[in-house]
Tab-separated table of C-alpha atoms in Angstrom:
chain	number	residue	atom	x	y	z
A	45	MET	CA	-8.968	4.784	-24.714
A	46	THR	CA	-7.909	5.489	-28.278
A	47	PRO	CA	-10.140	4.694	-31.292
A	48	ASP	CA	-8.096	1.541	-31.986
A	49	GLY	CA	-8.629	0.233	-28.443
A	50	ASP	CA	-5.234	1.154	-27.015
A	51	VAL	CA	-4.642	3.015	-23.747
A	52	TRP	CA	-3.080	6.465	-23.447
A	53	TRP	CA	-2.166	8.907	-20.706
A	54	GLU	CA	-0.457	12.279	-20.555
A	55	GLY	CA	3.272	11.780	-21.156
A	56	LYS	CA	2.930	8.404	-22.859
A	57	THR	CA	3.664	9.941	-26.276
A	58	LYS	CA	5.044	13.302	-27.357
A	59	THR	CA	1.929	13.985	-29.427
A	60	PRO	CA	-1.480	13.195	-27.940
A	61	PRO	CA	-4.089	11.349	-30.034
A	62	GLU	CA	-6.512	13.520	-31.981
A	63	LYS	CA	-9.400	12.034	-30.014
A	64	LEU	CA	-10.127	9.375	-27.433
A	65	ILE	CA	-12.416	8.446	-24.557
A	66	ASP	CA	-11.140	9.864	-21.264
A	67	TRP	CA	-11.108	8.102	-17.886
A	68	THR	CA	-14.600	9.410	-17.075
A	69	GLY	CA	-16.068	7.971	-20.279
A	70	GLN	CA	-16.325	11.295	-22.104
A	71	ASN	CA	-15.022	12.263	-25.538
A	72	TRP	CA	-11.634	13.969	-25.295
A	73	THR	CA	-9.378	15.963	-27.643
A	74	PRO	CA	-6.104	17.850	-27.055
A	75	GLN	CA	-8.235	20.995	-26.740
A	76	SER	CA	-10.191	19.624	-23.767
A	77	SER	CA	-9.763	21.484	-20.483
A	78	SER	CA	-9.392	18.356	-18.341
A	79	PRO	CA	-6.747	15.606	-18.505
A	80	ALA	CA	-7.588	12.464	-20.457
A	81	ALA	CA	-6.171	10.027	-17.905
A	82	HIS	CA	-6.607	9.574	-14.189
A	83	PRO	CA	-3.567	11.035	-12.337
A	84	GLN	CA	-2.499	7.527	-11.252
A	85	SER	CA	-3.388	5.674	-14.439
A	86	ARG	CA	0.208	4.972	-15.431
A	87	PHE	CA	0.612	2.833	-12.332
A	88	THR	CA	-2.401	0.614	-12.842
A	89	SER	CA	-2.582	-2.770	-14.521
A	90	PRO	CA	-5.105	-5.626	-14.460
A	91	ALA	CA	-4.412	-7.865	-11.471
A	92	LYS	CA	-4.947	-10.977	-13.611
A	93	GLN	CA	-1.682	-10.184	-15.416
A	94	CYS	CA	0.325	-10.982	-12.269
A	95	PRO	CA	1.954	-14.401	-12.886
A	96	VAL	CA	1.837	-15.480	-9.212
A	97	ILE	CA	-1.605	-14.189	-8.285
A	98	ASP	CA	-3.843	-16.487	-6.271
A	99	PRO	CA	-6.150	-18.427	-8.631
A	100	GLU	CA	-8.963	-17.855	-6.109
A	101	LEU	CA	-8.718	-14.059	-6.484
A	102	GLU	CA	-12.035	-13.715	-8.294
A	103	ASN	CA	-13.866	-16.476	-6.456
A	104	PRO	CA	-17.462	-15.158	-6.241
A	105	ASN	CA	-17.781	-16.688	-2.778
A	106	GLY	CA	-14.879	-14.618	-1.507
A	107	VAL	CA	-11.523	-15.670	-0.091
A	108	PRO	CA	-10.022	-15.474	3.405
A	109	ILE	CA	-7.886	-12.389	4.054
A	110	SER	CA	-5.167	-12.702	6.676
A	111	ALA	CA	-3.512	-9.294	6.480
A	112	PHE	CA	-3.849	-5.759	5.184
A	113	ILE	CA	-0.560	-4.061	4.300
A	114	PHE	CA	-0.261	-0.294	3.917
A	115	GLY	CA	2.871	1.646	3.081
A	116	GLY	CA	4.289	5.121	3.399
A	117	LYS	CA	7.504	6.739	2.222
A	118	ARG	CA	9.277	8.299	5.199
A	119	LYS	CA	12.995	8.883	5.736
A	120	THR	CA	12.425	8.981	9.491
A	121	THR	CA	9.666	8.308	12.038
A	122	TYR	CA	8.302	4.983	10.738
A	123	PRO	CA	10.144	1.669	11.143
A	124	LEU	CA	10.624	-0.883	8.380
A	125	VAL	CA	7.468	-2.746	9.398
A	126	VAL	CA	5.000	-2.487	12.243
A	127	GLU	CA	2.009	-4.636	13.169
A	128	ALA	CA	-0.969	-2.894	14.704
A	129	ALA	CA	-1.776	-4.267	18.161
A	130	THR	CA	-5.514	-3.816	17.583
A	131	TRP	CA	-7.881	-3.276	14.655
A	132	GLU	CA	-8.535	0.286	15.798
A	133	GLN	CA	-4.841	1.063	16.020
A	134	GLY	CA	-4.390	-0.329	12.519
A	135	ILE	CA	-7.057	2.036	11.192
A	136	PHE	CA	-5.291	4.942	12.874
A	137	LEU	CA	-1.871	3.973	11.490
A	138	ALA	CA	-3.297	3.621	7.979
A	139	SER	CA	-5.122	6.952	8.279
A	140	VAL	CA	-1.916	8.929	8.962
A	141	ILE	CA	0.264	7.376	6.263
A	142	GLY	CA	2.394	9.942	4.489
A	143	SER	CA	5.332	10.548	2.189
A	144	ASP	CA	8.184	13.002	2.596
A	145	THR	CA	8.089	15.953	0.199
A	146	ALA	CA	10.987	17.734	-1.476
A	147	ASN	CA	10.587	20.818	0.747
A	148	GLY	CA	10.859	18.841	3.973
A	149	GLY	CA	7.158	18.457	4.649
A	150	VAL	CA	4.911	15.408	4.709
A	151	HIS	CA	2.162	14.666	2.215
A	152	ARG	CA	-0.607	12.770	3.984
A	153	ASP	CA	-2.297	10.014	2.014
A	154	PRO	CA	-4.720	8.114	4.280
A	155	PHE	CA	-4.778	4.396	3.480
A	156	ALA	CA	-2.651	5.279	0.410
A	157	ILE	CA	-5.904	5.589	-1.507
A	158	THR	CA	-6.865	9.265	-1.733
A	159	PRO	CA	-6.184	9.536	-5.504
A	160	PHE	CA	-8.712	6.743	-6.046
A	161	LEU	CA	-11.272	7.604	-3.378
A	162	GLY	CA	-14.596	8.609	-4.900
A	163	TYR	CA	-16.521	9.495	-1.744
A	164	ASN	CA	-16.165	11.302	1.597
A	165	ILE	CA	-12.990	10.243	3.425
A	166	ASN	CA	-14.791	10.331	6.794
A	167	ASP	CA	-17.317	7.788	5.524
A	168	TYR	CA	-14.417	5.669	4.284
A	169	PHE	CA	-12.844	5.650	7.757
A	170	GLN	CA	-16.197	4.811	9.335
A	171	ASN	CA	-16.640	1.882	6.959
A	172	TRP	CA	-13.348	0.412	8.226
A	173	ILE	CA	-14.492	0.850	11.825
A	174	ASN	CA	-17.864	-0.737	11.080
A	175	PHE	CA	-16.186	-3.572	9.198
A	176	ARG	CA	-14.736	-4.854	12.471
A	177	ASN	CA	-18.243	-5.378	13.846
A	178	GLN	CA	-18.975	-7.834	11.033
A	179	LEU	CA	-15.888	-9.970	11.608
A	180	GLY	CA	-15.347	-12.868	13.948
A	181	TYR	CA	-12.386	-13.784	16.103
A	182	ASN	CA	-9.863	-14.316	13.298
A	183	ILE	CA	-9.792	-10.776	11.974
A	184	PRO	CA	-7.059	-9.804	9.494
A	185	LYS	CA	-3.969	-8.221	10.992
A	186	ILE	CA	-2.983	-4.741	9.827
A	187	PHE	CA	0.627	-3.894	8.963
A	188	VAL	CA	2.399	-0.734	7.825
A	189	VAL	CA	5.662	-0.953	5.890
A	190	ASN	CA	8.235	1.716	5.121
A	191	TRP	CA	10.943	0.683	2.670
A	192	PHE	CA	12.455	4.185	2.647
A	193	ARG	CA	13.787	4.709	6.190
A	194	GLU	CA	17.238	6.326	5.858
A	195	ASN	CA	20.502	6.050	7.723
A	196	PRO	CA	20.930	9.600	9.113
A	197	ASN	CA	24.697	9.436	8.676
A	198	THR	CA	24.885	8.238	5.072
A	199	LYS	CA	21.465	9.518	3.870
A	200	THR	CA	20.922	6.173	2.168
A	201	PRO	CA	18.094	3.699	2.777
A	202	PHE	CA	18.624	1.122	5.519
A	203	TRP	CA	16.726	-1.479	3.522
A	204	PRO	CA	17.743	-2.661	0.000
A	205	GLY	CA	14.107	-2.958	-1.116
A	206	PHE	CA	12.868	-4.597	-4.313
A	207	GLY	CA	13.018	-8.401	-4.085
A	208	GLU	CA	14.337	-8.253	-0.527
A	209	ASN	CA	10.917	-7.009	0.563
A	210	SER	CA	9.849	-10.652	0.422
A	211	ARG	CA	11.744	-11.104	3.686
A	212	ILE	CA	9.326	-8.734	5.395
A	213	LEU	CA	6.388	-10.412	3.694
A	214	LYS	CA	7.666	-13.706	5.109
A	215	TRP	CA	7.558	-12.263	8.630
A	216	ILE	CA	4.061	-10.894	8.040
A	217	HIS	CA	2.943	-14.306	6.799
A	218	GLN	CA	4.441	-15.992	9.843
A	219	ARG	CA	2.642	-13.524	12.118
A	220	THR	CA	-0.699	-14.269	10.493
A	221	LEU	CA	-0.110	-18.002	11.002
A	222	GLY	CA	0.863	-17.544	14.638
A	223	SER	CA	4.215	-19.193	13.952
A	224	SER	CA	6.104	-19.986	17.146
A	225	SER	CA	9.365	-18.890	15.504
A	226	VAL	CA	8.247	-15.243	15.546
A	227	SER	CA	5.407	-15.121	18.063
A	228	ASP	CA	7.559	-13.899	20.945
A	229	LYS	CA	10.117	-11.984	18.885
A	230	VAL	CA	8.385	-8.605	18.835
A	231	GLU	CA	8.897	-5.349	20.671
A	232	LYS	CA	5.792	-3.629	21.993
A	233	THR	CA	5.885	0.069	21.174
A	234	PRO	CA	3.326	2.909	21.277
A	235	ILE	CA	2.725	2.513	17.536
A	236	GLY	CA	2.423	-1.281	17.514
A	237	LEU	CA	4.491	-4.441	17.375
A	238	ILE	CA	7.919	-4.319	15.745
A	239	PRO	CA	9.935	-7.460	14.917
A	240	THR	CA	13.232	-8.052	16.631
A	241	VAL	CA	16.254	-8.491	14.381
A	242	SER	CA	16.274	-12.228	15.052
A	243	ALA	CA	12.682	-12.522	13.839
A	244	LEU	CA	13.587	-11.500	10.295
A	245	ASP	CA	15.265	-13.729	7.731
A	246	LEU	CA	18.351	-11.637	6.922
A	247	ARG	CA	20.511	-14.409	5.500
A	248	GLY	CA	22.567	-13.280	2.542
A	249	ILE	CA	22.160	-9.525	2.968
A	250	ASN	CA	24.284	-7.020	4.893
A	251	ILE	CA	22.100	-4.711	6.972
């Protein structure tokens, strides 16, 4: 944070401020040996700024959660969306999430949270496993999405992304409600439940 209360991160301006408070709460100058901002700071923003956020978000009594959605960035391997068949399978799927790298490898990012994780990753996994023991029958479903699957012939994404992702969110919502229109329109696979083409609302787009 700059002296005038503004935010700053590396790359935001050509010339860094003469002094500020870094992301750990320490005094920082351009001569400091560590970066001023968290590596992912440019992507963060207060949730309350979202215009369609649920007004119950900060209810001190908590709110019901119907689904957890995790995402990777793979050109192959992962489908557009998959629903874990069990809580344990969902934890596994989230733990192996990855993104393709420029050199053809895969960068693993369990739960898509490693840049923000402040304690042992094994303890984090165990907390998810233990969490199931505290839940009742209506546990949240776990989904993994992959907007970046490519057509191997054209090397372009199968899915248009952006606002069209709401179509996948619609299917996820229907699955959490147990909607009869999608309840039997899934394919059982080794990695979970995948929607059939007829289960998705594809009106108006050419896939």
